XYZ file of C-alpha atoms in Angstrom:
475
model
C -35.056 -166.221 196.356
C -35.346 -162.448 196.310
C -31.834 -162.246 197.959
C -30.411 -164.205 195.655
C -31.938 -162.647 192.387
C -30.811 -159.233 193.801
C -27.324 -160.472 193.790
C -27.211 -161.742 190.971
C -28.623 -158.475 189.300
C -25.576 -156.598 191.196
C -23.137 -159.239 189.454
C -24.994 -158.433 186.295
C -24.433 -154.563 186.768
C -20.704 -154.956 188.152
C -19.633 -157.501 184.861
C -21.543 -154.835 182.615
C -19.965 -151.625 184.125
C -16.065 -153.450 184.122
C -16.399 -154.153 180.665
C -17.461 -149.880 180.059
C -14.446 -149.541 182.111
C -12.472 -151.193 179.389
C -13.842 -148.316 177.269
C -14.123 -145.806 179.847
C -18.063 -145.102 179.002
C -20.000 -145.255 182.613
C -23.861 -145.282 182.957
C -25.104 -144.177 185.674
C -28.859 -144.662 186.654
C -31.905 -142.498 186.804
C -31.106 -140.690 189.994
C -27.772 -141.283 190.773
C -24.994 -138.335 191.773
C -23.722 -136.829 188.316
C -20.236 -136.260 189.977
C -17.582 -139.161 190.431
C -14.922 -140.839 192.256
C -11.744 -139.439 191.204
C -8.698 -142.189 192.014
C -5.074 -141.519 191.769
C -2.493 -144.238 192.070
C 1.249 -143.605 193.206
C 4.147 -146.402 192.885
C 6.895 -146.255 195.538
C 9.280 -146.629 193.405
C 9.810 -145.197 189.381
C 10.484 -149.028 188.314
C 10.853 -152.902 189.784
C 12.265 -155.883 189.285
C 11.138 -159.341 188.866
C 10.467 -160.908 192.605
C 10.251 -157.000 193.900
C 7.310 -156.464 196.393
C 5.510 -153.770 194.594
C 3.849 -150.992 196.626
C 1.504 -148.536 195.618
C -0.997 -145.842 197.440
C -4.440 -145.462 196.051
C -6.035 -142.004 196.988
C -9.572 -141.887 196.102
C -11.169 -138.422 195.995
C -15.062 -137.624 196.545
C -16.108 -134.922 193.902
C -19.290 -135.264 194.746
C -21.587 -132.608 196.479
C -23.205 -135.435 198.654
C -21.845 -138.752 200.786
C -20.323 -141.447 198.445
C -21.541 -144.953 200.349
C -20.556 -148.789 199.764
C -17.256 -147.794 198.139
C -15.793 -151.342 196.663
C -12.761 -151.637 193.807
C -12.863 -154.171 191.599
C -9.336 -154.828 190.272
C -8.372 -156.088 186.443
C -6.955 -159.733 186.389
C -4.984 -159.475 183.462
C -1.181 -160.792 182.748
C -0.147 -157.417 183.102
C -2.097 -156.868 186.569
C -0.832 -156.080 189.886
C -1.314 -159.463 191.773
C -2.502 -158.124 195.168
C -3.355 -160.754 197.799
C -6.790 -161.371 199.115
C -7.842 -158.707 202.015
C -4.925 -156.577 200.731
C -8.043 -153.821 199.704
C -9.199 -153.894 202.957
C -12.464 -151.840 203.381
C -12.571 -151.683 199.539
C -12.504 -155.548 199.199
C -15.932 -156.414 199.938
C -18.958 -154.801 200.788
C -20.777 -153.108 202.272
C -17.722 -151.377 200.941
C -16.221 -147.876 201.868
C -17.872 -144.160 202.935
C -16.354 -140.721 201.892
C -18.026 -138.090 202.288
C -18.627 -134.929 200.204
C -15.531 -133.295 199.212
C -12.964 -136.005 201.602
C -10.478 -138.449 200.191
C -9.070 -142.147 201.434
C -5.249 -143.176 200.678
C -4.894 -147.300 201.352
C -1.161 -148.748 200.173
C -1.488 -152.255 198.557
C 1.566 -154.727 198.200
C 1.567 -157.108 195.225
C 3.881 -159.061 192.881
C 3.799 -158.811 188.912
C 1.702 -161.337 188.159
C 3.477 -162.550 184.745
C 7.509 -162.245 184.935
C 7.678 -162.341 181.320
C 5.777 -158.406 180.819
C 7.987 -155.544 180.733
C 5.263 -153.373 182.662
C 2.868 -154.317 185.508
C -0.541 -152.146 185.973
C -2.915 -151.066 188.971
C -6.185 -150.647 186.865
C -9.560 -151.006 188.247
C -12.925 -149.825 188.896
C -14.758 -148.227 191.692
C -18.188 -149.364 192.211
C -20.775 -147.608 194.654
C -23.515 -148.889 196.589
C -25.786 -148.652 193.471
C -23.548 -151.102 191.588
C -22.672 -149.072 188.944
C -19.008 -147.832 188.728
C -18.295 -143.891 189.977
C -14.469 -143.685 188.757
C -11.590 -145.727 187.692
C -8.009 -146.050 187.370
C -4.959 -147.483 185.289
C -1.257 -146.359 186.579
C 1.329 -148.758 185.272
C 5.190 -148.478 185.833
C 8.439 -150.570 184.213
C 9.505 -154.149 185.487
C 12.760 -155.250 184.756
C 12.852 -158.857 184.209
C 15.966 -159.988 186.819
C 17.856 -162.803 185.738
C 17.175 -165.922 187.992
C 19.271 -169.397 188.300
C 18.320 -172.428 190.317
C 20.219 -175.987 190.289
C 20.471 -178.796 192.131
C 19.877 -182.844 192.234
C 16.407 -184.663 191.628
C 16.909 -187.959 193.484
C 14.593 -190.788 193.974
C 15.016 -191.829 197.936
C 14.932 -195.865 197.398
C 15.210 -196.575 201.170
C 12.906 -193.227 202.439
C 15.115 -192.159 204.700
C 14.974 -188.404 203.670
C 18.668 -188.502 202.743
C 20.582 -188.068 199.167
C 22.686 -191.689 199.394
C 25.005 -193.533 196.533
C 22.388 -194.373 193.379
C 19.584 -192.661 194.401
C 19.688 -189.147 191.630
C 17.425 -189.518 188.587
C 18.627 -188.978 185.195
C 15.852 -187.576 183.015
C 13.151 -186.601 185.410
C 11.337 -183.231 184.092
C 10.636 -180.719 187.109
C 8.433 -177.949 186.689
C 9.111 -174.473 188.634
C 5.675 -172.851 188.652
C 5.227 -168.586 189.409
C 3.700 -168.171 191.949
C 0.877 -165.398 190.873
C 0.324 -166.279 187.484
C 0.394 -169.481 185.252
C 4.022 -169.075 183.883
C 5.411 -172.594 183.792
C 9.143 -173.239 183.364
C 10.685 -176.711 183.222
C 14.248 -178.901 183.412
C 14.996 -182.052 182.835
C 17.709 -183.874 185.334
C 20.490 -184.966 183.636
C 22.524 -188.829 184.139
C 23.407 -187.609 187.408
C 20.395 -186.180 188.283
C 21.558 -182.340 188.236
C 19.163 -179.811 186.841
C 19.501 -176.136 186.035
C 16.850 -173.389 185.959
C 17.015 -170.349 184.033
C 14.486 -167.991 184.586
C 13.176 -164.151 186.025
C 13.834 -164.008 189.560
C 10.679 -164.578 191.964
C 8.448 -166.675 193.968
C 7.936 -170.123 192.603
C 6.018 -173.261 193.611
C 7.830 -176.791 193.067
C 6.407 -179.961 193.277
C 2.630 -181.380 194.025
C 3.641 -183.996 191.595
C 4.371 -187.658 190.843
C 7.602 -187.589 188.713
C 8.487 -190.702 187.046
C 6.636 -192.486 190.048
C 8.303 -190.156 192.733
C 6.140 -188.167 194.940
C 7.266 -184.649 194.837
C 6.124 -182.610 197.725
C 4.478 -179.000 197.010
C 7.018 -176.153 198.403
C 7.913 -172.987 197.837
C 11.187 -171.677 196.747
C 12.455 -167.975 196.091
C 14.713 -167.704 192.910
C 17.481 -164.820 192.746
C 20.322 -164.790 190.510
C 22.439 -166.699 193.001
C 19.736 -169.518 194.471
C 21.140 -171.659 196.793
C 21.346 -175.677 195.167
C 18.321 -177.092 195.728
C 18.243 -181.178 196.592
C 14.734 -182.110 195.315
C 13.521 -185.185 196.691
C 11.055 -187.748 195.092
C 9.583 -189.919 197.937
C 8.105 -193.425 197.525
C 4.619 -194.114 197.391
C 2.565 -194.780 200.228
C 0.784 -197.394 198.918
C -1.678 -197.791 201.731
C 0.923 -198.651 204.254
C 0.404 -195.213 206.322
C -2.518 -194.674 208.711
C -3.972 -192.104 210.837
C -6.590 -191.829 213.821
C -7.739 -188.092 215.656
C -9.468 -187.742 219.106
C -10.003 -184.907 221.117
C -8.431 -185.165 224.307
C -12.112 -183.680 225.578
C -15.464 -184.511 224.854
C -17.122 -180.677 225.055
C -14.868 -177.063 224.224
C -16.247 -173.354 224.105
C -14.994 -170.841 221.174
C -11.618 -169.644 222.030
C -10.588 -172.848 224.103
C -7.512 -174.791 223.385
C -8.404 -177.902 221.581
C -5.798 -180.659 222.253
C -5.991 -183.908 219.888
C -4.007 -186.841 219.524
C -3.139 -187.532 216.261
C -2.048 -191.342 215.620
C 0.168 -192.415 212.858
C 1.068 -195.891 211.791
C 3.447 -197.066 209.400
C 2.787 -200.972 208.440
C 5.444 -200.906 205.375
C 8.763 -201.780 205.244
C 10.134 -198.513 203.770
C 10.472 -195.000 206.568
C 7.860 -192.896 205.855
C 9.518 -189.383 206.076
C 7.786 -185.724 205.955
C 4.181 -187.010 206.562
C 2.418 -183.687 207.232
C -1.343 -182.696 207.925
C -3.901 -180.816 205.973
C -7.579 -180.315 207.299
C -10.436 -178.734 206.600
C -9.858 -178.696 202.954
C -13.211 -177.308 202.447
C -12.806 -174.332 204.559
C -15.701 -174.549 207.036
C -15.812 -172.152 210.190
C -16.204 -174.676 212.644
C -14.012 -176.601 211.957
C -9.867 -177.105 212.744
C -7.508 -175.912 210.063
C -3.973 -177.738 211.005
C -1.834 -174.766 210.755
C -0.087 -172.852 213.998
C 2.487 -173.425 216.267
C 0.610 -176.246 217.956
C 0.234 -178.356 215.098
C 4.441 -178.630 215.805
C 6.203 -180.734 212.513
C 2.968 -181.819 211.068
C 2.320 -178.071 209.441
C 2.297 -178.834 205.600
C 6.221 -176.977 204.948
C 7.818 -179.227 207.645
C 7.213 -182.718 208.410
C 7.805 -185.912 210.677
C 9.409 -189.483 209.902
C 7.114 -192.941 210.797
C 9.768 -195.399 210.746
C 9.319 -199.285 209.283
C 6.331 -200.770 211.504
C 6.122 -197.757 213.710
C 3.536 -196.155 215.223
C 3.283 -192.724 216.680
C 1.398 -190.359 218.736
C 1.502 -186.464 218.661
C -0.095 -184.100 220.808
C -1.673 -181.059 218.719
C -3.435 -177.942 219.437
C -5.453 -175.338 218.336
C -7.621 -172.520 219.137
C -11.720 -173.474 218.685
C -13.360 -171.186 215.961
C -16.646 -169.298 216.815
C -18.170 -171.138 214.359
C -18.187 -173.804 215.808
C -20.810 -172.444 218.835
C -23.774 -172.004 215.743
C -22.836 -175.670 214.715
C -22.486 -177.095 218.083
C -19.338 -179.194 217.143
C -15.810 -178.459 216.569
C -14.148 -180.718 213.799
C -10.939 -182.078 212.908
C -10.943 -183.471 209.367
C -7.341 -184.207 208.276
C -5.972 -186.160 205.282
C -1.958 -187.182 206.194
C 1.159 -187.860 203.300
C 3.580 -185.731 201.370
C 3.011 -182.282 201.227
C 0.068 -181.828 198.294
C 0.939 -184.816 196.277
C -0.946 -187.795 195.993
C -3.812 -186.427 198.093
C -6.392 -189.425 196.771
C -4.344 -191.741 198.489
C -3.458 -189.894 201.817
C -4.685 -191.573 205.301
C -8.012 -189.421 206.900
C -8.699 -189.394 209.841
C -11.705 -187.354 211.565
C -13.117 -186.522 215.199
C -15.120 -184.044 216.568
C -16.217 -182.798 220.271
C -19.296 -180.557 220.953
C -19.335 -176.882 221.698
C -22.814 -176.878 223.553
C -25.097 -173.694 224.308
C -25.640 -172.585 220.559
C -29.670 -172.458 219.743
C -31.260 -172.713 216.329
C -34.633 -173.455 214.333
C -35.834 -176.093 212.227
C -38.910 -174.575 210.168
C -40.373 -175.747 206.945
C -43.877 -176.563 205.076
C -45.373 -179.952 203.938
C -47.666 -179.970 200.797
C -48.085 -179.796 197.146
C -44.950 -178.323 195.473
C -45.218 -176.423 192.484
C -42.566 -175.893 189.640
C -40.620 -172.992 191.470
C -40.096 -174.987 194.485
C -43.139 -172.913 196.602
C -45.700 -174.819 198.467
C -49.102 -174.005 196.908
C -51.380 -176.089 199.085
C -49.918 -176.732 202.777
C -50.940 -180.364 204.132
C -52.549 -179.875 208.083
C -52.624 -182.872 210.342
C -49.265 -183.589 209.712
C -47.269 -185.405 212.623
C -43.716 -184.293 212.363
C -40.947 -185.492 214.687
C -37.559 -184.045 214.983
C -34.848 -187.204 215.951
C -31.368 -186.844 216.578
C -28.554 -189.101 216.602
C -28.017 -189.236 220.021
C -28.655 -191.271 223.553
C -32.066 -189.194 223.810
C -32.958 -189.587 219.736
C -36.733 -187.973 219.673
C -35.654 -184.148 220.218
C -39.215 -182.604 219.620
C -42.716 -183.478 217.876
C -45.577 -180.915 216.477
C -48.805 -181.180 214.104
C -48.666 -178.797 211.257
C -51.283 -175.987 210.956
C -53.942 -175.501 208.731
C -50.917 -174.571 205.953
C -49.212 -177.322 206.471
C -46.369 -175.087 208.885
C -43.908 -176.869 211.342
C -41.785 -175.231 213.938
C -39.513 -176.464 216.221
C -36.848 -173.445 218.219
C -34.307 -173.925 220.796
C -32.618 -176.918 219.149
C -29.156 -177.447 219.946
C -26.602 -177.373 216.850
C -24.564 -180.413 216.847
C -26.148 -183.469 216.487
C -27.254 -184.941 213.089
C -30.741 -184.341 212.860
C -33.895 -186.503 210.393
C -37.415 -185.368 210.198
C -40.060 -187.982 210.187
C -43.681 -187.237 208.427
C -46.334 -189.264 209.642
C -48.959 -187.950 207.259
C -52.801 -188.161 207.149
C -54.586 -191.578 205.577
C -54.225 -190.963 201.706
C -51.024 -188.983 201.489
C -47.529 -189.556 201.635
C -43.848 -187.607 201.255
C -43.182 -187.425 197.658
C -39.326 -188.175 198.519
C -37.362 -189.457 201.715
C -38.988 -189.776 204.622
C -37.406 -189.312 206.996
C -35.332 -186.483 205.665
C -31.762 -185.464 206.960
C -31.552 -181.953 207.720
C -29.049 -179.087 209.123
C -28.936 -177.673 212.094
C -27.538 -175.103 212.479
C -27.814 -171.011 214.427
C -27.654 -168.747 215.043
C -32.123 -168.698 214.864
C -32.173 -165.601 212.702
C -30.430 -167.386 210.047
C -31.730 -170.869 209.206
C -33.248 -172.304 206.134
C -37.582 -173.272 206.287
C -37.642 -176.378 204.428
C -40.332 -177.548 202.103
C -41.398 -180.780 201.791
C -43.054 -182.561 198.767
C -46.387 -184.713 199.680
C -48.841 -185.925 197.372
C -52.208 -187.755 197.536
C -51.370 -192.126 197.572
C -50.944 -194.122 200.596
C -47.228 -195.323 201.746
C -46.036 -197.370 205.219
C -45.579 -194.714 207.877
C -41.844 -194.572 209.294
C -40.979 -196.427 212.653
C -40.302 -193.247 214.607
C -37.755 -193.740 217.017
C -38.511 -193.952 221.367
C -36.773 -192.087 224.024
C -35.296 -194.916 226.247
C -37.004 -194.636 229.842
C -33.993 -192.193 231.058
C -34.705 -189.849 228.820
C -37.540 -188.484 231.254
C-alpha cells in the first residue's frame, strides 16, 4: 500500500508541475537545488512536410552546482505535438530516469511524425522532471510543416466467391471508406462510386485503412503511405466468417527453457463453402511476458500484414516458431493464445485457439494471513490452528500443507510456477472462510516478488472442504 500511495503522490506532483509548465511557474521543494535543467532543442531541418520523418536533438544542460539524478521528460500531447514513438526518449522515457552531473550536458535525437496533418507548425515542448518529481527545466521549439498534397484511388469490391481476386460484379457502389492518420485522430472519408472507384484527397502521410465491416464486408486493418502520386489501391471487403473457420495450437514439446525455439502446430479448418483467404494470427492480445506474441519470421504468412487461404472444406496445418520469453521461467509456462480471421476486423467472432508447455526450474512463494479483516483490507486478529493446504492441478495435486501460527501466518517457498494453484482452509470448530474456500491463487517468482494474501474468516461453523489425496505414486 505504501508503494502504491507513493506513486500516486509522484503522479500527483508530475500532473501539478506539467500544468506550471503551461505557465512556466516551477515550485520546487524545501531543499531542493535552486539551479535548473537548461534544454535546448534543434530541428534538422528549417521546415517539413506532411509524411516527413521529423528529427530533432535535445541537449539538456546541468546548471546546477551538484549531480542532477532520475532525469525523465515528460512530453506535451497536443495536436500540435511532435508524435514520437514509445522508447524513442530512451533513458529519459522512464525512470529511474537520467544522471548529469554538475556542470555536463546529454544530446539524444528523437524521430517523430506531426501528429495532426491539418497544423501549419508541429512543436517539441515538454518538461523535465527530477528524481524529486518536481520539474527542473522545460522546453518548446516548434518549426513550419507544409501540408503536402496527397491522392489515393482505387476500387472497393465485395469478393462474392473469397477467392482474394477483383472478378466481373464484384466492386461496390456506395461503400464509405475511412483513411485514418496514423498519429492523431484525423479521419478522412470516400464514398465508392457505381463502379466501385474511390478517390482520396488529403496531406500526404501514414494512414491506417480498414478494421471495419463496410456494408457487411470485412475490411482488413492495413497500413498505407499516401504521396501525391499513390499507387491505386484495390480494397477488398471479405465475407464473413460466420463460424465456419476453426483453429487448434500445440506445442510440438511438452517442457522449453527461455531462449528456446518454440515450434507449434497451428491447425486451421474451413467447414464453409466459400475460400477463406488472408486468415492471419494475433496472440497475446493482453501483452503478458510469458507468453507468445505471433509476430517474426517464424510465424511465416500468418503475421497480421500477410495472410494464408483455407480453401472450401479444407483443413490445414502450419508449422510456427518463436523464441520463449524469460518470463515465462517466473510463470513456469510458456503460452500461445491466438485468435485467427481478417486482419483486426471482426475480432468477436475470430476462431481461438490456446496451448501452453512448461518452462520448469522457476521457484516462488505463496504467503498470506487468515483472520478478521478490517475495513482497509489488514488482518487485525490472525486465526492460529489453521490447516492450510496448497493443491495444484496436476497428477500429484496436494503440493504442500502447514498450520498457521499464533497470527494466523502461512508459508509455503520453493513452489514451482506453472500449475494452477487453490488453497484449502480447514479452520478450527466455530469458524469458517468468510468467502471461497478453497481460493484460486497465483503463482508466480521470482520469491522476492509475490503477493501475501489475506484471507477473511469469521466466527460460525461451515462443512470443511474435501481436500484432495496424492495418488499412491506420488511417494
Amino acid at each position: 500500500m505504501r508503494s502504491a500511495g507513493r506513486r500516486a503522490a509522484v503522479l500527483l506532483a508530475v500532473l501539478v508541475t506539467a500544468m506550471a509548465a503551461l505557465t512556466g511557474v516551477f515550485a520546487a521543494p524545501a531543499g531542493a537545488a535552486s539551479g535548473r535543467i537548461g534544454v535546448s532543442v534543434t530541428f534538422d531541418k528549417p521546415s517539413y512536410g506532411t509524411g516527413d520523418e521529423i528529427h530533432a536533438t535535445v541537449k539538456l544542460t546541468n546548471n546546477n552546482s551538484g549531480r542532477a539524478t532520475g532525469l525523465t521528460v515528460f512530453q506535451y500531447f497536443d495536436p500540435i505535438d511532435l508524435y514520437v514513438p514509445y522508447g524513442g526518449w530512451g533513458a529519459l522515457q522512464n525512470r529511474p530516469g537520467l544522471t548529469i552531473e554538475a556542470g555536463g550536458s546529454f544530446e539524444l535525437t528523437v524521430s517523430g511524425h506531426v501528429r495532426d496533418p491539418e497544423q501549419a507548425t508541429t512543436a517539441l515542448r515538454g518538461t523535465v522532471f527530477d528524481d524529486t518529481g518536481f520539474g527542473v527545466g522545460s522546453f518548446d521549439s516548434r518549426v513550419p510543416v507544409t501540408k503536402v498534397p496527397g491522392r489515393a484511388t482505387g476500387i472497393f469490391y465485395a469478393d462474392r466467391n473469397g477467392d482474394g481476386v477483383l472478378d466481373g460484379g464484384e466492386p461496390l457502389a456506395g461503400a464509405t471508406l475511412t483513411l485514418r492518420y496514423v498519429t492523431g485522430s484525423r479521419n478522412y472519408t470516400a464514398t465508392s462510386d457505381a463502379e466501385g472507384k474511390f478517390t482520396f484527397d488529403l496531406p500526404a502521410g501514414d494512414y491506417t485503412l480498414g478494421g471495419d465491416v463496410v456494408d457487411g464486408w470485412l475490411v482488413r486493418w492495413q497500413t498505407v503511405r499516401i504521396t501525391p502520386d499513390t499507387p491505386d489501391l484495390l480494397v477488398r471487403g471479405a465475407p464473413p466468417l460466420n463460424g465456419a473457420l476453426t483453429a487448434s495450437l500445440a506445442f510440438t514439446q511438452d517442457s522449453y527453457r527461455p531462449g528456446d525455439l518454440a515450434h507449434l502446430t497451428v491447425t486451421l479448418a474451413n467447414s464453409g463453402s466459400t475460400p477463406l483467404t488472408g486468415i492471419v494470427a494475433a496472440c497475446n492480445r493482453i501483452g503478458d511476458g510469458y507468453m507468445l506474441n505471433g509476430t517474426g519470421p517464424g510465424w511465416g504468412d500468418l503475421v497480421w500484414d500477410r495472410g494464408v487461404t483455407i480453401a472450401a472444406g479444407e483443413t490445414r496445418t502450419f508449422d510456427v516458431s518463436e523464441t520463449v520469453p524469460q518470463a515465462s521461467f517466473d510463470r513456469g509456462k510458456v503460452v500461445a493464445a491466438c485468435d485467427f480471421g481478417y486482419s483486426e476486423v471482426d475480432i468477436e467472432n475470430h476462431a481461438n485457439a490456446r496451448a501452453q508447455a512448461s518452462v520448469p526450474g522457476g521457484q516462488a512463494v505463496v504467503e498470506g494471513t487468515i483472520g478478521h479483516v478490517g475495513d482497509n483490507g489488514e488482518v487485525t486478529e490472525g486465526l492460529a490452528g489453521t490447516e492450510v493446504v496448497l493443491v495444484a492441478d496436476q497428477h500429484c495435486p496436494v503440493a504442500g500443507r502447514q498450520t498457521t501460527d499464533g497470527t494466523g501466518h502461512f508459508l509455503f517457498e520453493g513452489v514451482a510456477p506453472g500449475p494452477e494453484y487453490r488453497l484449502y482452509f480447514l479452520t478450527p470448530a466455530g469458524w469458517k472462510t468468510k468467502y471461497e474456500n478453497p481460493t484460486g491463487v497465483e503463482v508466480q517468482g521470482p520469491p522476492a516478488n509475490h503477493y501475501a494474501y489475506r484471507i477473511a474468516a469469521e466466527e460460525g461453523d461451515a462443512p470443511a472442504p474435501e481436500v484432495p489425496v496424492n495418488p499412491a505414486d506420488c511417494g
